[in-house]
Coordinates of C-alpha atoms in Angstrom, one line a residue:
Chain Z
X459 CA 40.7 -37.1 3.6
X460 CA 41.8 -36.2 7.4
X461 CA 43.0 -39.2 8.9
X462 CA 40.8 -40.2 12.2
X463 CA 42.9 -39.5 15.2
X464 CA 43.0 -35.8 13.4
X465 CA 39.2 -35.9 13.2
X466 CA 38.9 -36.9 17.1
X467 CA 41.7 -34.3 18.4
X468 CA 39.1 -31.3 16.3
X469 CA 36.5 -32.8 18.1
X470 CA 37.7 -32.4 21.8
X471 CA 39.3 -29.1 20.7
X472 CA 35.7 -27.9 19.9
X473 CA 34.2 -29.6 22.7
X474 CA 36.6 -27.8 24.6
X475 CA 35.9 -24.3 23.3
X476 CA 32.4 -25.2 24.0
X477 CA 33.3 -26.2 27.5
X478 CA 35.1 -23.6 28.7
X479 CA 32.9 -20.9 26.8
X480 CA 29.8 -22.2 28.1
X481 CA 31.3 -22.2 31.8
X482 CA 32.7 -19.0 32.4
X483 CA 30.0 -17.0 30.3
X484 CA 26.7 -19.2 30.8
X485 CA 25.8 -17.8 33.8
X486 CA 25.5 -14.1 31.7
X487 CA 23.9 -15.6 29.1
X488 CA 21.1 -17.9 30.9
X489 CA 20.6 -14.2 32.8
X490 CA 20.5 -12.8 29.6
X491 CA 18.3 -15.2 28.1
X492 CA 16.0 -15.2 31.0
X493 CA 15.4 -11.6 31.3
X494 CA 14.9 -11.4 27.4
X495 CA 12.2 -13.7 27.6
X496 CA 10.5 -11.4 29.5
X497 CA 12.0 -8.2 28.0
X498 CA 10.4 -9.0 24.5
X499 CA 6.9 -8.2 26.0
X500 CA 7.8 -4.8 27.2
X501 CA 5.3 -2.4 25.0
X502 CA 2.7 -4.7 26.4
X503 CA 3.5 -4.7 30.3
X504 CA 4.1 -0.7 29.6
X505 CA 0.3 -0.8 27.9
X506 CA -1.2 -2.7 30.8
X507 CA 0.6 -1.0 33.4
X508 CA -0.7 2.4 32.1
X509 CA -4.4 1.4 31.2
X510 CA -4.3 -0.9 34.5
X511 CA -2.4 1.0 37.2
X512 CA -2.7 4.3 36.1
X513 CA -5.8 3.9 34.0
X514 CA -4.9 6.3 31.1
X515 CA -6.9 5.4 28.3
X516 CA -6.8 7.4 24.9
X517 CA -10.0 7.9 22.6
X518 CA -10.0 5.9 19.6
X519 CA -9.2 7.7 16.2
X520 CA -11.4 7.6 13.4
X521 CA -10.7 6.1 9.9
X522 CA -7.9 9.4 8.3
X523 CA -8.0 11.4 11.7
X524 CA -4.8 13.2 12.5
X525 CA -3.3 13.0 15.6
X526 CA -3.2 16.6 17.7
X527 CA -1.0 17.3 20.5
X528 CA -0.4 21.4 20.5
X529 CA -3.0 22.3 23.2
X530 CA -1.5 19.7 25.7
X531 CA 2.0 20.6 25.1
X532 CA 0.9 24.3 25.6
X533 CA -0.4 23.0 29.1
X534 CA 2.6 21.3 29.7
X535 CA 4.9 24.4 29.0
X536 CA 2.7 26.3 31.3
X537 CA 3.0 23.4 34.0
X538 CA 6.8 23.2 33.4
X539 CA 7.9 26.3 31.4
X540 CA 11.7 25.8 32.2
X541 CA 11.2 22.2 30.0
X542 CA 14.2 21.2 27.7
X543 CA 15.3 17.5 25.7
X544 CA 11.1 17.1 25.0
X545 CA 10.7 13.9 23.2
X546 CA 7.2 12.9 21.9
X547 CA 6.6 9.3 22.1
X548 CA 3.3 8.0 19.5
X549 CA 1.1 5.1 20.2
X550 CA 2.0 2.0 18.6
X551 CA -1.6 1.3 18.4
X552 CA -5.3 2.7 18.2
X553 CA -6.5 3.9 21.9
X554 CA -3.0 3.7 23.7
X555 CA -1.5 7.0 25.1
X556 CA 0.9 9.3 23.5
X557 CA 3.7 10.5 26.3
X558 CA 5.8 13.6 26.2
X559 CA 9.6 13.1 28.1
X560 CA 11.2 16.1 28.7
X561 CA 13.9 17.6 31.7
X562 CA 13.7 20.2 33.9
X563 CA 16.9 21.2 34.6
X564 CA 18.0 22.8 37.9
X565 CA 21.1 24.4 39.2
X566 CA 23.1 21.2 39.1
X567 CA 22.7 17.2 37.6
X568 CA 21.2 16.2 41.1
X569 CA 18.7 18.6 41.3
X570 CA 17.3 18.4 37.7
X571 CA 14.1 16.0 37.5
X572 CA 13.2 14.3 34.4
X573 CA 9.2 14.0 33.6
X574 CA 6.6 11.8 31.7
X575 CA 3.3 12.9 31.1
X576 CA 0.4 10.9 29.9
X577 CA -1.5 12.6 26.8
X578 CA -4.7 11.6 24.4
X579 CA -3.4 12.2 21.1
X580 CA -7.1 12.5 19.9
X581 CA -8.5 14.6 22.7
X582 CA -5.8 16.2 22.8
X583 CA -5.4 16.5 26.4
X584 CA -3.0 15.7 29.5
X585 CA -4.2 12.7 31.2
X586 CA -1.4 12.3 34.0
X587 CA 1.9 11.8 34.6
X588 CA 4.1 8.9 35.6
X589 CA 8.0 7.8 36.9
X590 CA 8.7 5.5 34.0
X591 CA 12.6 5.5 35.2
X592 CA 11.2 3.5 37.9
X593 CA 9.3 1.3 35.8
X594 CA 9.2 -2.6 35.7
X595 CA 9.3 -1.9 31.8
X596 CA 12.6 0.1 32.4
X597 CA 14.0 -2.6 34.7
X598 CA 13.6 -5.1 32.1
X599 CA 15.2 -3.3 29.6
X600 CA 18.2 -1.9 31.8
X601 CA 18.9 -5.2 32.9
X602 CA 18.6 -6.8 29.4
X603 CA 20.4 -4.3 27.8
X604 CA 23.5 -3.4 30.0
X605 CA 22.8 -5.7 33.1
X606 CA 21.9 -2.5 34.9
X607 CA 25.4 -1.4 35.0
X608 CA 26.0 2.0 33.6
X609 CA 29.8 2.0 32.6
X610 CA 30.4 -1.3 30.7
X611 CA 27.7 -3.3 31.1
X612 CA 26.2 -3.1 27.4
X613 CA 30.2 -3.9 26.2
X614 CA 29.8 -6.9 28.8
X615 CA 26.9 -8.4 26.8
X616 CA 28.1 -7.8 23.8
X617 CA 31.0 -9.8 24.7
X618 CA 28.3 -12.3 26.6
X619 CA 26.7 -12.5 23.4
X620 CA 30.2 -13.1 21.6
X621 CA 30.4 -16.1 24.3
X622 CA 27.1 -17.4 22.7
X623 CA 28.3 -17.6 19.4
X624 CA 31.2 -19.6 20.2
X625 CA 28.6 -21.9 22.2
X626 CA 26.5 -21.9 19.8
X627 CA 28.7 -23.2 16.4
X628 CA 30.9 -25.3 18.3
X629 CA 27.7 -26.9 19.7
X630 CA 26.6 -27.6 16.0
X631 CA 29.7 -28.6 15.2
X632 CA 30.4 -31.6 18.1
X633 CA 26.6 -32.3 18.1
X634 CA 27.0 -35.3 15.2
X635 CA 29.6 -36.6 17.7
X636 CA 27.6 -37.0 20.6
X637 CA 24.6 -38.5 18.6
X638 CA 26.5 -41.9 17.4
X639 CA 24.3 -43.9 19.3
X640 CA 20.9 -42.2 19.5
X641 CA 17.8 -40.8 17.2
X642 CA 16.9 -37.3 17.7
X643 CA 14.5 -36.8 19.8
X644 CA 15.0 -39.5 22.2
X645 CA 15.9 -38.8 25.6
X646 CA 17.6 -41.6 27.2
X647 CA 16.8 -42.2 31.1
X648 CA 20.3 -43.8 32.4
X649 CA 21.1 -41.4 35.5
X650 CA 20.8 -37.7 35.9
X651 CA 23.9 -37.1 34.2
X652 CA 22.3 -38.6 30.7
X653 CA 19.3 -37.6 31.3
X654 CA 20.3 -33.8 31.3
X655 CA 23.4 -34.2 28.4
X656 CA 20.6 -35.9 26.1
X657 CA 18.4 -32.8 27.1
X658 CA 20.8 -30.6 26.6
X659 CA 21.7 -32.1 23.1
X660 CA 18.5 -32.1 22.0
X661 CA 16.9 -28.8 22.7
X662 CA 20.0 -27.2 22.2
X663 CA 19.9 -28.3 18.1
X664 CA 16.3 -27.2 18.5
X665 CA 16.6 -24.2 19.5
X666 CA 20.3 -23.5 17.4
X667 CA 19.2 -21.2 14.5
X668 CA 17.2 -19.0 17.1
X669 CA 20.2 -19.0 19.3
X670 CA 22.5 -17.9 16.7
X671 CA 20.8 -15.1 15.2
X672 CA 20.2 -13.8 18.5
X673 CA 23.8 -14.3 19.7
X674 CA 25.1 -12.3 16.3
X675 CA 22.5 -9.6 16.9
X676 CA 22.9 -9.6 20.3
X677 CA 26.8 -9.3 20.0
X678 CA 26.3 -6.4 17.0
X679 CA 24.2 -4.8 19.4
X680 CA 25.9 -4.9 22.9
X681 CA 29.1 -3.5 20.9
X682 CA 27.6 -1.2 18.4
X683 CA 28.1 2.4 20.2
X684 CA 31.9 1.1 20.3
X685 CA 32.1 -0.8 16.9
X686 CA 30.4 2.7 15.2
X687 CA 33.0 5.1 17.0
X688 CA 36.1 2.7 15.9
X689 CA 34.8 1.6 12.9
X690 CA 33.3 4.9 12.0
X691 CA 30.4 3.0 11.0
X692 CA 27.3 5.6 10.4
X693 CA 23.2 4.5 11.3
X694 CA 20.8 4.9 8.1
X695 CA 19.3 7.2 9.7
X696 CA 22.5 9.4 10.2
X697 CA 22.1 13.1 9.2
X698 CA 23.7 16.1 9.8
X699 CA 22.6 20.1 9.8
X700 CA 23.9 23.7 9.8
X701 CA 23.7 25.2 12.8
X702 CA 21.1 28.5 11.6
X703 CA 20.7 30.0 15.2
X704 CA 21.5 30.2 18.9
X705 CA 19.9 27.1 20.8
X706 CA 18.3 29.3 23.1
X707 CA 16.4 31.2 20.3
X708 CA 16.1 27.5 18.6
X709 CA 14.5 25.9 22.3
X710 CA 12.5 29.0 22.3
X711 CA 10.9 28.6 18.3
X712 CA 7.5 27.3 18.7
X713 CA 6.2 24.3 16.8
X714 CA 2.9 23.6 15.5
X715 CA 3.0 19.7 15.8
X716 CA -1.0 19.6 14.1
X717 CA 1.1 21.0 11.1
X718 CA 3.9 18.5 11.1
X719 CA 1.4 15.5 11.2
X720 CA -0.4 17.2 7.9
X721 CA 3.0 17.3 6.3
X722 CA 3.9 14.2 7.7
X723 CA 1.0 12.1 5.7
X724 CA 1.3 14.2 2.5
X725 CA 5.5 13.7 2.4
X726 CA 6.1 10.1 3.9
X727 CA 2.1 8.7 4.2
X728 CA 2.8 5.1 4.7
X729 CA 5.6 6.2 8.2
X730 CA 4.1 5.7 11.4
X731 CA 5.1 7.8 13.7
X732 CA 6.9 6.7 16.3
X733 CA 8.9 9.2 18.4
X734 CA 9.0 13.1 17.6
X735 CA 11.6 15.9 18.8
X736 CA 12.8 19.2 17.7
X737 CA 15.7 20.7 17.4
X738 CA 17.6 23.0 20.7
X739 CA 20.9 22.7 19.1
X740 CA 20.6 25.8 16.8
X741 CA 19.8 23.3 13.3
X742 CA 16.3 24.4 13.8
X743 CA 15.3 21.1 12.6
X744 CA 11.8 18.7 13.8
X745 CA 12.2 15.0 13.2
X746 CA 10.0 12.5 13.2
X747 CA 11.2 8.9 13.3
X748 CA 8.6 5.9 12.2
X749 CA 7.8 2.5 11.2
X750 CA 6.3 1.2 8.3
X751 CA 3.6 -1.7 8.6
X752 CA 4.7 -5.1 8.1
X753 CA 8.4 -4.9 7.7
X754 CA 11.4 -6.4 9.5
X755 CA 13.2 -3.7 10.5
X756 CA 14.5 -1.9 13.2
X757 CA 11.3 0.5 14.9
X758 CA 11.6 3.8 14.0
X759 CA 14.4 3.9 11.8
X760 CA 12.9 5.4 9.2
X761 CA 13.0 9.1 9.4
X762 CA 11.6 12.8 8.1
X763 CA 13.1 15.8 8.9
X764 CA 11.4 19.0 8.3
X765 CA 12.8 22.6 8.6
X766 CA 11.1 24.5 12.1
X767 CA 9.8 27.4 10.1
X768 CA 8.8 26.2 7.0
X769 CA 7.8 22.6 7.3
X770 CA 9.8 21.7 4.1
X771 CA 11.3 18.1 4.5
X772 CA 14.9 18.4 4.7
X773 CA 16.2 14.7 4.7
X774 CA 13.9 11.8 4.5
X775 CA 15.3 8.1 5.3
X776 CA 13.2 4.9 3.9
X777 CA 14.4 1.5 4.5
X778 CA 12.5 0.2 1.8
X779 CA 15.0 2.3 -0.7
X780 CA 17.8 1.7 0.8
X781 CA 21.1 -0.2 0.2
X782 CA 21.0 -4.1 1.4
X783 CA 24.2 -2.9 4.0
X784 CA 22.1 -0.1 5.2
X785 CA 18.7 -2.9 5.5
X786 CA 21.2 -5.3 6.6
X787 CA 22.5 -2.5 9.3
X788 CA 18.4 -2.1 10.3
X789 CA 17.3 -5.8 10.7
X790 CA 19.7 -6.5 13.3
X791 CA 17.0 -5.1 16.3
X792 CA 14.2 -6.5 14.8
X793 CA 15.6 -10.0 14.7
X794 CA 16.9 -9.5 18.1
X795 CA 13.6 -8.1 20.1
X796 CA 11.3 -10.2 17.7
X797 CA 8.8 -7.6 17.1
X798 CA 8.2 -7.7 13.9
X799 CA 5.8 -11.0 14.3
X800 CA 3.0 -10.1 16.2
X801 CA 2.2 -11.7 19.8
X802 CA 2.3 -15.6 18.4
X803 CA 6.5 -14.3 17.5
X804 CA 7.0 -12.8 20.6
X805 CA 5.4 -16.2 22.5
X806 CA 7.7 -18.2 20.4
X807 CA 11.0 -16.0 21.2
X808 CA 10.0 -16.3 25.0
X809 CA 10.0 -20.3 24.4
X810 CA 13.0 -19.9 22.8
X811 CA 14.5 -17.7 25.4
X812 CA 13.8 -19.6 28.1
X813 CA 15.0 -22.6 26.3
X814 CA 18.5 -21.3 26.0
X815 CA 18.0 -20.6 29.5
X816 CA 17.5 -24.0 30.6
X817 CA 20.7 -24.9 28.0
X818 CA 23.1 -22.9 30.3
X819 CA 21.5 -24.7 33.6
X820 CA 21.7 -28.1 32.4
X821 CA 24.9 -27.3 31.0
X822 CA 26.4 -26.7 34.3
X823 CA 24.6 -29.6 35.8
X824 CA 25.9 -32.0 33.7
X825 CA 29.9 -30.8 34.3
X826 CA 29.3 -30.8 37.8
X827 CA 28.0 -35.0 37.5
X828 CA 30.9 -34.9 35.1
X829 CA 33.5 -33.7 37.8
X830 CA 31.7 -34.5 41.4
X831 CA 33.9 -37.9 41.8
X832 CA 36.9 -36.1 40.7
X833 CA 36.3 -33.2 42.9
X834 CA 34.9 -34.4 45.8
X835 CA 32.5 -31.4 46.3
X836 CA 30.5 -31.1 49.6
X837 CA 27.0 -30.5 48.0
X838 CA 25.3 -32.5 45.6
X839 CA 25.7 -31.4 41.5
X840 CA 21.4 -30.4 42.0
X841 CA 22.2 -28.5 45.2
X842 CA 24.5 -26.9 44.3
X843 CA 23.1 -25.8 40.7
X844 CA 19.3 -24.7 42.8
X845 CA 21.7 -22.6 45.1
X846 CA 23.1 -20.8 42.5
X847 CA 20.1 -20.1 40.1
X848 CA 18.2 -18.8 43.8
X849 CA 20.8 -16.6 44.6
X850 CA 20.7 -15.4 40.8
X851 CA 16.8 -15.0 41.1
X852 CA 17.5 -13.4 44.7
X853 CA 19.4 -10.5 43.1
X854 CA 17.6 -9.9 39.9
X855 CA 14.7 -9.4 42.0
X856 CA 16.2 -6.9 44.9
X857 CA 17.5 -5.0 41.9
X858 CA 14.0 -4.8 40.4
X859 CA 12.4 -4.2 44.2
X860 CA 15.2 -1.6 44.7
X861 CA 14.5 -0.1 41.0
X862 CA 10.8 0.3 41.2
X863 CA 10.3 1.7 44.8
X864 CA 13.1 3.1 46.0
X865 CA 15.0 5.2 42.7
X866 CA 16.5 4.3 39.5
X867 CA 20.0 5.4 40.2
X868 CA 20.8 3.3 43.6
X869 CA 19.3 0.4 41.8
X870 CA 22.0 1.2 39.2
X871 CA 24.9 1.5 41.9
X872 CA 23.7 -1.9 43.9
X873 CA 24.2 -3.7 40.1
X874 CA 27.2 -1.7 39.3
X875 CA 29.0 -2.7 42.7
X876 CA 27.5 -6.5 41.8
X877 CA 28.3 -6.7 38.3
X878 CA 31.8 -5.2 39.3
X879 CA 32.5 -7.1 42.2
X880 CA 31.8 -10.6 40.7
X881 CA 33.2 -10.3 38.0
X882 CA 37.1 -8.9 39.5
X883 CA 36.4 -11.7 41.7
X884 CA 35.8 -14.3 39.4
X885 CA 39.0 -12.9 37.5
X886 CA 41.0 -12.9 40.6
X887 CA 39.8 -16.6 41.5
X888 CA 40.5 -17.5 38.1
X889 CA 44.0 -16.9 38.3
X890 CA 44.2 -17.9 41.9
X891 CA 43.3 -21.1 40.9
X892 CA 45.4 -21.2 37.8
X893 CA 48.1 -20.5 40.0
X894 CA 47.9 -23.5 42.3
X895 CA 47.2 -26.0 39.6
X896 CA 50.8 -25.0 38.2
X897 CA 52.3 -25.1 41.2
X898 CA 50.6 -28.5 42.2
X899 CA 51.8 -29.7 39.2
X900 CA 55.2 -28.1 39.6
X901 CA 56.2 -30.2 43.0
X902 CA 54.3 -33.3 41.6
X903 CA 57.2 -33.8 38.9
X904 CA 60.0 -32.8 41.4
X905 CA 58.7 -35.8 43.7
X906 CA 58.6 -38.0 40.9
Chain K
X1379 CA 24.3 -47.6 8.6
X1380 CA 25.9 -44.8 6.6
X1381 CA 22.2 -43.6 5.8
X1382 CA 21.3 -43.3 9.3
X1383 CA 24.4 -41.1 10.5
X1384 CA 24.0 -38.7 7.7
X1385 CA 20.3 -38.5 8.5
X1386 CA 21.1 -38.1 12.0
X1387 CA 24.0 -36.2 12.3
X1388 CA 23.6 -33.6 9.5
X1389 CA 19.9 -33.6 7.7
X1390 CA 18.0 -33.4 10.8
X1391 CA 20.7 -30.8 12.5
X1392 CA 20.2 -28.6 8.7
X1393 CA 16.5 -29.8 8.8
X1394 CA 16.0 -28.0 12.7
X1395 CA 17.7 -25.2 11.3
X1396 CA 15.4 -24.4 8.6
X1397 CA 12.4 -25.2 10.6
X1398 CA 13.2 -22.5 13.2
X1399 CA 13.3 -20.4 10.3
X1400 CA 10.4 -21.1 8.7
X1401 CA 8.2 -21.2 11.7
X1402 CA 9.4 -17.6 12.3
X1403 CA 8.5 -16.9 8.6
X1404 CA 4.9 -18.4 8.8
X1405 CA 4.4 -16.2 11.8
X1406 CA 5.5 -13.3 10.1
X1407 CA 3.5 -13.9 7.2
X1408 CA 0.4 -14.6 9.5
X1409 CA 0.8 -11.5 11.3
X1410 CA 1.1 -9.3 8.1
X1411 CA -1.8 -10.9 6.9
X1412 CA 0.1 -11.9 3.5
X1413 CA -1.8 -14.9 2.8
X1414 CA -0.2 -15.2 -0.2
X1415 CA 2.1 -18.4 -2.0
X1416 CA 4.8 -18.0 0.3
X1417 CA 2.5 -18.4 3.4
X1418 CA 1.7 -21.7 1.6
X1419 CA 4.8 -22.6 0.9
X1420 CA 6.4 -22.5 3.7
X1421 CA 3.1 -23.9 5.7
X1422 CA 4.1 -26.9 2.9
X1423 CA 8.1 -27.3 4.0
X1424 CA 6.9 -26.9 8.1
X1425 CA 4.9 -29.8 7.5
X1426 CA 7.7 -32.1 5.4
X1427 CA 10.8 -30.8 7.9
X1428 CA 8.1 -31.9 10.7
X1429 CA 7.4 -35.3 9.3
X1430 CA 10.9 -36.0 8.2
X1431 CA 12.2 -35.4 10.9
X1432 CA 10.1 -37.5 13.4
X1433 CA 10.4 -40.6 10.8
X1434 CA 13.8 -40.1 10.0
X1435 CA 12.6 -39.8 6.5
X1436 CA 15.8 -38.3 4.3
X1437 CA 13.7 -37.1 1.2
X1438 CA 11.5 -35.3 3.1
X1439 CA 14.2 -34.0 4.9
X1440 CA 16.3 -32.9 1.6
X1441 CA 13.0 -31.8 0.3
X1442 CA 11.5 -29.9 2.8
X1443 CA 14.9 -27.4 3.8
X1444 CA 15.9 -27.2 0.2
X1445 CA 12.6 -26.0 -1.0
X1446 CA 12.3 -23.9 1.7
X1447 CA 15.8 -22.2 1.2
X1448 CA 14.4 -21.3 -2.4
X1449 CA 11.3 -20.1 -0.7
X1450 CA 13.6 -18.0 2.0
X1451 CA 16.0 -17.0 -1.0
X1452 CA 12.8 -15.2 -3.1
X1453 CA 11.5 -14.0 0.2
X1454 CA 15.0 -12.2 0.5
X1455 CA 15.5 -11.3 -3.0
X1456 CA 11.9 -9.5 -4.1

């Protein structure tokens, strides 16, 4: 048995971790949290935004129809015949719009614009086009993903969510310690200072198993492009081709998409298409990457490819016969996003979200009551906590304003000179600060 | 005494773990329109986790997130 002073000096090392973790990276990961409350309902702001907005709505299919999309992209080559990277995005659901993406290149990066069209997948027919890089969909899901910050930002929340971890075991860990005198879900009302800790302690053990899966898939999947190029760790869904022809003559090779559907049910019938796109790269390849109903698994990761010419699969990938590393590998997303539950999952998730929010506020509340007789600060521990979550709720929403109406790229450079800028100055007044504590302490023990 | 701090500080703490687990499940299950055992099941160890833990009641506790974890576990395994 460990003797007790042992027991009490693991204690405040944990509740130190869980200090200083929760200080210096909260404020990422109540952003993060908050914005993925919100970013878990993207496919339905997208729908309503295109039935509502642009009011683009597809016919219904009957029971067994294919879908058909050859005479609308034949309108859309004639609209934009210089089109290149098409991708072919499916409706998740029965009357929602198909979209083609493509790029039409120009002499150099700044001049080539990138396109969405709107198309019936029953009719068969373009119903319009839209910006989606300028989308509040997008926004969401730039800011989520890589706090709209092109260069490091996804490795920053990967290391956000590594922060969250930490916050999260430790917080198990001290919880039994901090619970001596009280039942569980009693919130004791002795001062603003208790009243937020007891909060903070209960919701927090509430909400723990929620926060720690999506902390580890939220770590895995802020550092997965890096983790897979060190690790050389390769995606189920991984395949490679021989090159059989020039791109040009590969771009130029037209593809009867009414056929690929036909093959599509008769190879893999129980894939639902998700995404489409064929090959420019000389493999001379179509794939066509799905979902399977009712599974927990990342969307679209199963896959068929079938040869351009002959419609002959070439590689198919099905989770359901895969290895468990390779299932393990594709449930990370699905945990993460929460999509494999319906709307009643995704309502829960944003509960969840936003309780882990409120863990990183009342967090910080409770060290500043912790520390305001010690530090003497000018403002009040609630003042000072409402400035900061405005000015927080100031920016996100300039960078949304900024992203929707005026262009996706100087959103991107306002949140890269932000995300940039606070965080070399947090790094510089870290040390700063480090720095005078030492020497304080330095001519304290001379005068002594 | 004793019984109170393990209740408190480690079959409630396990009991809130399984419980966000198995509310996830149920909605899973709900959604895929499995309405199956395991939908029953697990409706079963919601309601035990729930109860035990507002009553501080240790065998529902211990019952509830064990048979759930065998629930989970065949969930996983078939």
């Amino acid at each position: 048995m460990k003797p007790i002073n042992k027991h009490k000096k693991d204690h405040k090392l944990l509740w130190k971790i869980h200090h200083w973790s929760g200080l210096y990276a909260g404020i990422v990961i109540g952003i993060l949290c908050f914005t993925g409350a919100v970013a878990v309902f993207i496919p339905e702001i997208d729908g309503l935004i295109q039935s509502r907005y642009y009011s683009v709505h597809a016919a219904t299919p009957a029971p067994g129809q294919l879908f058909k999309i050859d005479q609308a992209l034949a309108e859309a080559k004639k609209q934009y015949p210089k089109m290149s990277g098409l991708l072919i995005d499916m409706p998740d659901k029965p009357g929602r719009v198909a979209t083609f993406s493509f790029a039409v290149k120009g002499k150099d990066k700044a001049s080539s614009k990138s396109y969405f069209l709107f198309v019936d997948p029953v009719k068969d027919q373009i119903l319009g086009s839209w910006d989606r890089q300028n989308s509040l969909a997008n926004y969401l899901r730039q800011m989520h993903v890589r706090l709209y910050e092109g260069f490091w930002g996804r490795q920053l929340v990967g290391l956000a969510g590594v922060a969250f971890i930490v916050v999260t075991v430790t917080g198990f860990l001290i919880y039994g310690q901090f619970m001596k005198k009280q039942t569980y879900p009693k919130v004791r009302r002795k001062g603003m200072r208790i009243l937020m800790g007891d909060w903070h302690k209960i919701l927090g053990i509430s909400a723990l198993a929620f926060n720690f899966v999506i902390a580890c898939t939220g770590a895995w999947l802020g550092l997965q492009p890096k983790l897979m190029q060190w690790f050389d760790i390769k995606a189920p869904n991984d395949h490679d081709f021989p090159k059989l022809m020039k791109p040009k003559a590969d771009a130029a090779t037209l593809v009867h998409w009414d056929q690929v559907f036909l093959v599509l049910r008769k190879e893999f019938p129980d894939l639902k298409p998700g995404y489409l796109r064929a090959s420019e790269d000389g493999t001379s390849t179509i794939e066509v990457h799905g979902s399977i109903d009712g599974q927990i698994y990342e969307k679209n990761i199963n896959a068929l490819v079938l040869a351009k010419t002959s419609y002959k699969p070439l590689f198919k990938c099905d989770v359901r016969t895969m290895s468990f590393s390779q299932r393990f590998y594709s449930v990370q997303e699905a945990l993460h996003f929460g999509d494999y539950g319906g709307l009643g999952l995704k309502i829960v998730y944003t509960v969840l979200g936003l309780t882990s929010a409120f863990l990183s506020i009342s967090g910080f509340v409770v060290y500043l009551y912790r520390t305001d007789k010690k530090q003497q600060r000018r403002m009040s521990p609630w003042k000072t906590t409402f400035v900061y979550c405005l000015l927080i709720l100031i920016v996100l929403v300039v960078i949304a304003l900024i992203s929707m109406f005026i262009g996706y790229r100087q959103a991107s450079a306002v949140a890269a000179w932000l995300v940039n800028g606070s965080l070399f100055g947090y790094i510089i007044y870290v040390i700063v600060v480090a720095i005078l504590k030492k020497r304080n302490s330095n001519t304290k023990s001379i005068g002594i | 005494m004793k019984e109170a701090k393990i209740i408190e500080q480690t079959l409630i703490p396990v009991a809130l773990i399984a419980g966000n687990i198995a509310l996830s499940h149920f909605i899973y299950l709900l959604a895929k329109g499995d309405y199956n055992s395991p939908l029953w099941a697990t409706v079963i160890c919601i309601i035990a986790l729930t109860i035990g833990i507002l009553r501080g009641n240790k065998y529902l506790l211990i019952g509830g997130t064990g048979f759930y974890s065998i629930v989970l576990l065949v969930a996983i395994c078939l």
